[in-house]
């Protein structure tokens, strides 16, 4: 049986596709929210329809508008507004295109910048959530909070002169973003535990 070959999705690869903000080698932000269109609809061609393994970073994708077609750990998804992907190092992702009206925001965080979240007390439960929930849908209010955090982080990182304690500020904002996503995963877990097996099957079929 032939061994599957994966593209390596590293910060270097992502940087080559353009950015809207950076914090050294620690954080990369990219989006297509303005006329500069930093993420073109034909961008990421070398990653399209190919299985890409995330190396040494955490990728967070917010779908703001339209539809984004993707596979996360070999499972197909069609992301809509409010859908969020939190992919850890080692995850397998595949970009399969997006609608003309699609808007997204991407946050890439180096493991060394924010690795403690995966080693702190109770973290195995948090790690397991990301394995079970490749994509999580946030209620509108929670999604606006996460998008607001992204915009605040982007503003801080695009100032002409980095503010004092920028690394600490950025780390705090990343933590707030990730724990808002985790909270949604926990809520989903509680809701799933109340559903019958038949309801779970139908929900999974409708979502993917």
mmCIF file of C-alpha atoms in Angstrom:
data_model
loop_
_atom_site.group_PDB
_atom_site.id
_atom_site.type_symbol
_atom_site.label_atom_id
_atom_site.label_comp_id
_atom_site.label_asym_id
_atom_site.label_seq_id
_atom_site.Cartn_x
_atom_site.Cartn_y
_atom_site.Cartn_z
ATOM 1 C CA UNK A 1 0.000 0.000 0.000
ATOM 2 C CA UNK A 2 1.502 3.342 -1.042
ATOM 3 C CA UNK A 3 2.282 5.771 1.743
ATOM 4 C CA UNK A 4 0.361 9.047 1.572
ATOM 5 C CA UNK A 5 2.579 12.063 0.893
ATOM 6 C CA UNK A 6 1.582 15.333 2.526
ATOM 7 C CA UNK A 7 2.550 18.896 1.757
ATOM 8 C CA UNK A 8 4.221 20.539 4.719
ATOM 9 C CA UNK A 9 2.283 23.640 5.753
ATOM 10 C CA UNK A 10 4.811 25.789 7.595
ATOM 11 C CA UNK A 11 4.971 29.464 8.495
ATOM 12 C CA UNK A 12 7.395 29.945 5.609
ATOM 13 C CA UNK A 13 4.862 28.556 3.123
ATOM 14 C CA UNK A 14 2.122 30.754 4.556
ATOM 15 C CA UNK A 15 4.307 33.878 4.528
ATOM 16 C CA UNK A 16 4.930 33.412 0.821
ATOM 17 C CA UNK A 17 1.176 33.779 0.191
ATOM 18 C CA UNK A 18 1.095 37.269 1.725
ATOM 19 C CA UNK A 19 0.104 38.740 5.076
ATOM 20 C CA UNK A 20 -1.766 41.677 6.545
ATOM 21 C CA UNK A 21 0.124 41.685 9.861
ATOM 22 C CA UNK A 22 3.043 39.967 11.564
ATOM 23 C CA UNK A 23 4.594 39.596 14.988
ATOM 24 C CA UNK A 24 8.095 38.417 14.172
ATOM 25 C CA UNK A 25 8.088 34.646 13.724
ATOM 26 C CA UNK A 26 5.290 34.221 16.265
ATOM 27 C CA UNK A 27 2.039 35.331 14.603
ATOM 28 C CA UNK A 28 0.855 35.688 10.999
ATOM 29 C CA UNK A 29 -2.461 37.297 10.103
ATOM 30 C CA UNK A 30 -4.049 37.210 6.671
ATOM 31 C CA UNK A 31 -7.491 38.048 5.318
ATOM 32 C CA UNK A 32 -9.333 39.335 2.246
ATOM 33 C CA UNK A 33 -11.353 42.048 3.946
ATOM 34 C CA UNK A 34 -10.149 45.071 1.994
ATOM 35 C CA UNK A 35 -9.497 46.100 -1.595
ATOM 36 C CA UNK A 36 -5.937 44.747 -1.426
ATOM 37 C CA UNK A 37 -7.487 41.260 -1.493
ATOM 38 C CA UNK A 38 -4.553 39.615 0.300
ATOM 39 C CA UNK A 39 -6.132 36.195 -0.077
ATOM 40 C CA UNK A 40 -7.097 36.022 -3.734
ATOM 41 C CA UNK A 41 -9.690 33.523 -4.892
ATOM 42 C CA UNK A 42 -7.033 31.709 -6.891
ATOM 43 C CA UNK A 43 -4.434 31.875 -4.120
ATOM 44 C CA UNK A 44 -2.972 28.870 -2.305
ATOM 45 C CA UNK A 45 -2.891 26.955 -5.594
ATOM 46 C CA UNK A 46 -0.030 24.796 -4.395
ATOM 47 C CA UNK A 47 -2.157 23.757 -1.416
ATOM 48 C CA UNK A 48 -5.435 23.349 -3.307
ATOM 49 C CA UNK A 49 -6.872 19.835 -3.451
ATOM 50 C CA UNK A 50 -3.776 18.475 -1.752
ATOM 51 C CA UNK A 51 -3.418 17.136 1.758
ATOM 52 C CA UNK A 52 -1.324 19.525 3.840
ATOM 53 C CA UNK A 53 0.132 18.686 7.239
ATOM 54 C CA UNK A 54 0.432 21.641 9.613
ATOM 55 C CA UNK A 55 3.965 21.858 10.995
ATOM 56 C CA UNK A 56 4.833 23.556 14.320
ATOM 57 C CA UNK A 57 1.954 26.036 14.395
ATOM 58 C CA UNK A 58 -1.725 26.469 15.229
ATOM 59 C CA UNK A 59 -4.028 27.660 12.422
ATOM 60 C CA UNK A 60 -7.327 29.395 13.171
ATOM 61 C CA UNK A 61 -9.668 30.188 10.272
ATOM 62 C CA UNK A 62 -12.798 32.330 10.625
ATOM 63 C CA UNK A 63 -15.325 32.114 7.784
ATOM 64 C CA UNK A 64 -16.916 35.570 7.616
ATOM 65 C CA UNK A 65 -19.031 35.365 4.458
ATOM 66 C CA UNK A 66 -19.735 33.048 1.551
ATOM 67 C CA UNK A 67 -18.647 29.407 1.431
ATOM 68 C CA UNK A 68 -15.207 27.841 1.876
ATOM 69 C CA UNK A 69 -14.736 24.241 0.749
ATOM 70 C CA UNK A 70 -12.233 22.258 2.773
ATOM 71 C CA UNK A 71 -11.268 18.907 4.252
ATOM 72 C CA UNK A 72 -10.113 18.753 7.867
ATOM 73 C CA UNK A 73 -8.393 15.496 8.804
ATOM 74 C CA UNK A 74 -9.905 13.952 5.646
ATOM 75 C CA UNK A 75 -13.495 14.976 6.506
ATOM 76 C CA UNK A 76 -15.205 17.321 3.973
ATOM 77 C CA UNK A 77 -16.757 20.591 5.173
ATOM 78 C CA UNK A 78 -18.434 23.559 3.515
ATOM 79 C CA UNK A 79 -17.770 26.472 5.838
ATOM 80 C CA UNK A 80 -20.364 29.214 6.228
ATOM 81 C CA UNK A 81 -20.435 32.406 8.266
ATOM 82 C CA UNK A 82 -19.799 31.613 11.901
ATOM 83 C CA UNK A 83 -17.775 28.468 11.221
ATOM 84 C CA UNK A 84 -14.318 28.299 12.778
ATOM 85 C CA UNK A 85 -11.463 25.854 12.234
ATOM 86 C CA UNK A 86 -8.858 25.429 14.978
ATOM 87 C CA UNK A 87 -6.163 23.131 13.582
ATOM 88 C CA UNK A 88 -3.175 22.109 15.673
ATOM 89 C CA UNK A 89 0.260 21.049 14.514
ATOM 90 C CA UNK A 90 0.040 17.630 12.885
ATOM 91 C CA UNK A 91 -3.487 18.159 11.562
ATOM 92 C CA UNK A 92 -4.216 17.417 7.911
ATOM 93 C CA UNK A 93 -6.021 20.141 5.977
ATOM 94 C CA UNK A 94 -7.070 20.499 2.358
ATOM 95 C CA UNK A 95 -8.290 23.681 0.661
ATOM 96 C CA UNK A 96 -10.817 22.958 -2.097
ATOM 97 C CA UNK A 97 -11.767 26.487 -3.141
ATOM 98 C CA UNK A 98 -14.313 29.097 -2.095
ATOM 99 C CA UNK A 99 -17.216 31.115 -3.451
ATOM 100 C CA UNK A 100 -16.627 34.487 -5.095
ATOM 101 C CA UNK A 101 -18.174 36.286 -2.123
ATOM 102 C CA UNK A 102 -16.158 34.390 0.474
ATOM 103 C CA UNK A 103 -14.450 36.382 3.214
ATOM 104 C CA UNK A 104 -12.105 34.835 5.744
ATOM 105 C CA UNK A 105 -9.551 35.661 8.387
ATOM 106 C CA UNK A 106 -6.546 33.448 9.135
ATOM 107 C CA UNK A 107 -4.435 33.460 12.299
ATOM 108 C CA UNK A 108 -1.255 31.374 12.412
ATOM 109 C CA UNK A 109 0.458 31.063 15.798
ATOM 110 C CA UNK A 110 3.854 29.461 16.333
ATOM 111 C CA UNK A 111 3.821 26.573 18.815
ATOM 112 C CA UNK A 112 6.695 28.116 20.753
ATOM 113 C CA UNK A 113 4.699 31.331 21.206
ATOM 114 C CA UNK A 114 1.594 29.680 22.566
ATOM 115 C CA UNK A 115 2.540 26.111 23.424
ATOM 116 C CA UNK A 116 1.695 26.292 27.190
ATOM 117 C CA UNK A 117 -2.025 25.896 26.440
ATOM 118 C CA UNK A 118 -1.320 22.315 25.419
ATOM 119 C CA UNK A 119 0.756 21.477 28.503
ATOM 120 C CA UNK A 120 -1.220 23.207 31.289
ATOM 121 C CA UNK A 121 -3.407 21.321 33.749
ATOM 122 C CA UNK A 122 -6.508 19.880 32.139
ATOM 123 C CA UNK A 123 -5.108 20.412 28.655
ATOM 124 C CA UNK A 124 -5.633 16.798 27.478
ATOM 125 C CA UNK A 125 -9.388 17.441 27.551
ATOM 126 C CA UNK A 126 -8.907 20.620 25.527
ATOM 127 C CA UNK A 127 -6.693 18.837 23.026
ATOM 128 C CA UNK A 128 -9.265 16.081 22.614
ATOM 129 C CA UNK A 129 -11.913 18.690 21.776
ATOM 130 C CA UNK A 130 -9.911 19.860 18.763
ATOM 131 C CA UNK A 131 -9.640 16.276 17.552
ATOM 132 C CA UNK A 132 -13.401 15.737 17.809
ATOM 133 C CA UNK A 133 -14.503 19.130 16.484
ATOM 134 C CA UNK A 134 -12.575 19.863 13.287
ATOM 135 C CA UNK A 135 -15.050 22.672 12.595
ATOM 136 C CA UNK A 136 -17.170 24.458 15.181
ATOM 137 C CA UNK A 137 -20.079 26.792 14.468
ATOM 138 C CA UNK A 138 -20.312 29.796 16.789
ATOM 139 C CA UNK A 139 -23.528 31.658 17.597
ATOM 140 C CA UNK A 140 -23.528 35.112 15.991
ATOM 141 C CA UNK A 141 -22.750 36.979 19.218
ATOM 142 C CA UNK A 142 -19.805 34.702 20.053
ATOM 143 C CA UNK A 143 -18.557 34.846 16.476
ATOM 144 C CA UNK A 144 -18.599 38.655 16.536
ATOM 145 C CA UNK A 145 -16.536 38.539 19.736
ATOM 146 C CA UNK A 146 -13.937 36.311 18.050
ATOM 147 C CA UNK A 147 -13.860 38.499 14.954
ATOM 148 C CA UNK A 148 -13.503 41.545 17.193
ATOM 149 C CA UNK A 149 -10.467 39.935 18.841
ATOM 150 C CA UNK A 150 -8.967 39.301 15.398
ATOM 151 C CA UNK A 151 -9.499 42.934 14.383
ATOM 152 C CA UNK A 152 -7.974 44.179 17.647
ATOM 153 C CA UNK A 153 -4.931 41.932 17.168
ATOM 154 C CA UNK A 154 -4.579 43.090 13.564
ATOM 155 C CA UNK A 155 -4.745 46.738 14.624
ATOM 156 C CA UNK A 156 -2.123 46.256 17.328
ATOM 157 C CA UNK A 157 0.246 44.511 14.913
ATOM 158 C CA UNK A 158 -0.123 47.068 12.122
ATOM 159 C CA UNK A 159 0.618 50.174 14.162
ATOM 160 C CA UNK A 160 3.574 52.181 12.897
ATOM 161 C CA UNK A 161 5.502 51.461 16.067
ATOM 162 C CA UNK A 162 4.865 48.352 18.137
ATOM 163 C CA UNK A 163 3.265 49.263 21.460
ATOM 164 C CA UNK A 164 4.961 48.346 24.713
ATOM 165 C CA UNK A 165 4.365 44.766 25.842
ATOM 166 C CA UNK A 166 3.112 43.822 22.368
ATOM 167 C CA UNK A 167 4.052 40.151 22.840
ATOM 168 C CA UNK A 168 2.120 39.987 26.103
ATOM 169 C CA UNK A 169 -0.867 41.791 24.541
ATOM 170 C CA UNK A 170 -0.841 39.492 21.516
ATOM 171 C CA UNK A 171 -0.551 36.388 23.685
ATOM 172 C CA UNK A 172 -3.518 37.533 25.750
ATOM 173 C CA UNK A 173 -5.631 38.166 22.644
ATOM 174 C CA UNK A 174 -4.715 34.781 21.157
ATOM 175 C CA UNK A 175 -5.623 33.127 24.452
ATOM 176 C CA UNK A 176 -8.978 34.938 24.534
ATOM 177 C CA UNK A 177 -9.698 33.845 20.963
ATOM 178 C CA UNK A 178 -8.777 30.202 21.541
ATOM 179 C CA UNK A 179 -10.742 29.900 24.774
ATOM 180 C CA UNK A 180 -13.830 31.413 23.147
ATOM 181 C CA UNK A 181 -13.543 28.655 20.537
ATOM 182 C CA UNK A 182 -12.995 26.019 23.216
ATOM 183 C CA UNK A 183 -16.077 27.269 25.069
ATOM 184 C CA UNK A 184 -18.151 26.706 21.938
ATOM 185 C CA UNK A 185 -16.717 23.184 21.647
ATOM 186 C CA UNK A 186 -17.648 22.429 25.260
ATOM 187 C CA UNK A 187 -21.191 23.691 24.656
ATOM 188 C CA UNK A 188 -21.431 21.500 21.550
ATOM 189 C CA UNK A 189 -20.248 18.498 23.579
ATOM 190 C CA UNK A 190 -22.975 19.083 26.157
ATOM 191 C CA UNK A 191 -25.628 19.442 23.463
ATOM 192 C CA UNK A 192 -24.417 16.303 21.674
ATOM 193 C CA UNK A 193 -24.630 14.300 24.898
ATOM 194 C CA UNK A 194 -28.375 15.049 25.062
ATOM 195 C CA UNK A 195 -29.115 13.866 21.511
ATOM 196 C CA UNK A 196 -30.220 10.384 20.494
ATOM 197 C CA UNK A 197 -27.953 8.355 18.157
ATOM 198 C CA UNK A 198 -30.386 9.004 15.275
ATOM 199 C CA UNK A 199 -30.326 12.757 15.860
ATOM 200 C CA UNK A 200 -26.527 12.760 15.958
ATOM 201 C CA UNK A 201 -26.370 10.921 12.619
ATOM 202 C CA UNK A 202 -28.795 13.334 10.928
ATOM 203 C CA UNK A 203 -26.967 16.390 12.301
ATOM 204 C CA UNK A 204 -23.635 15.095 11.034
ATOM 205 C CA UNK A 205 -25.069 14.409 7.576
ATOM 206 C CA UNK A 206 -26.610 17.890 7.322
ATOM 207 C CA UNK A 207 -23.493 19.684 8.549
ATOM 208 C CA UNK A 208 -20.978 18.071 6.212
#
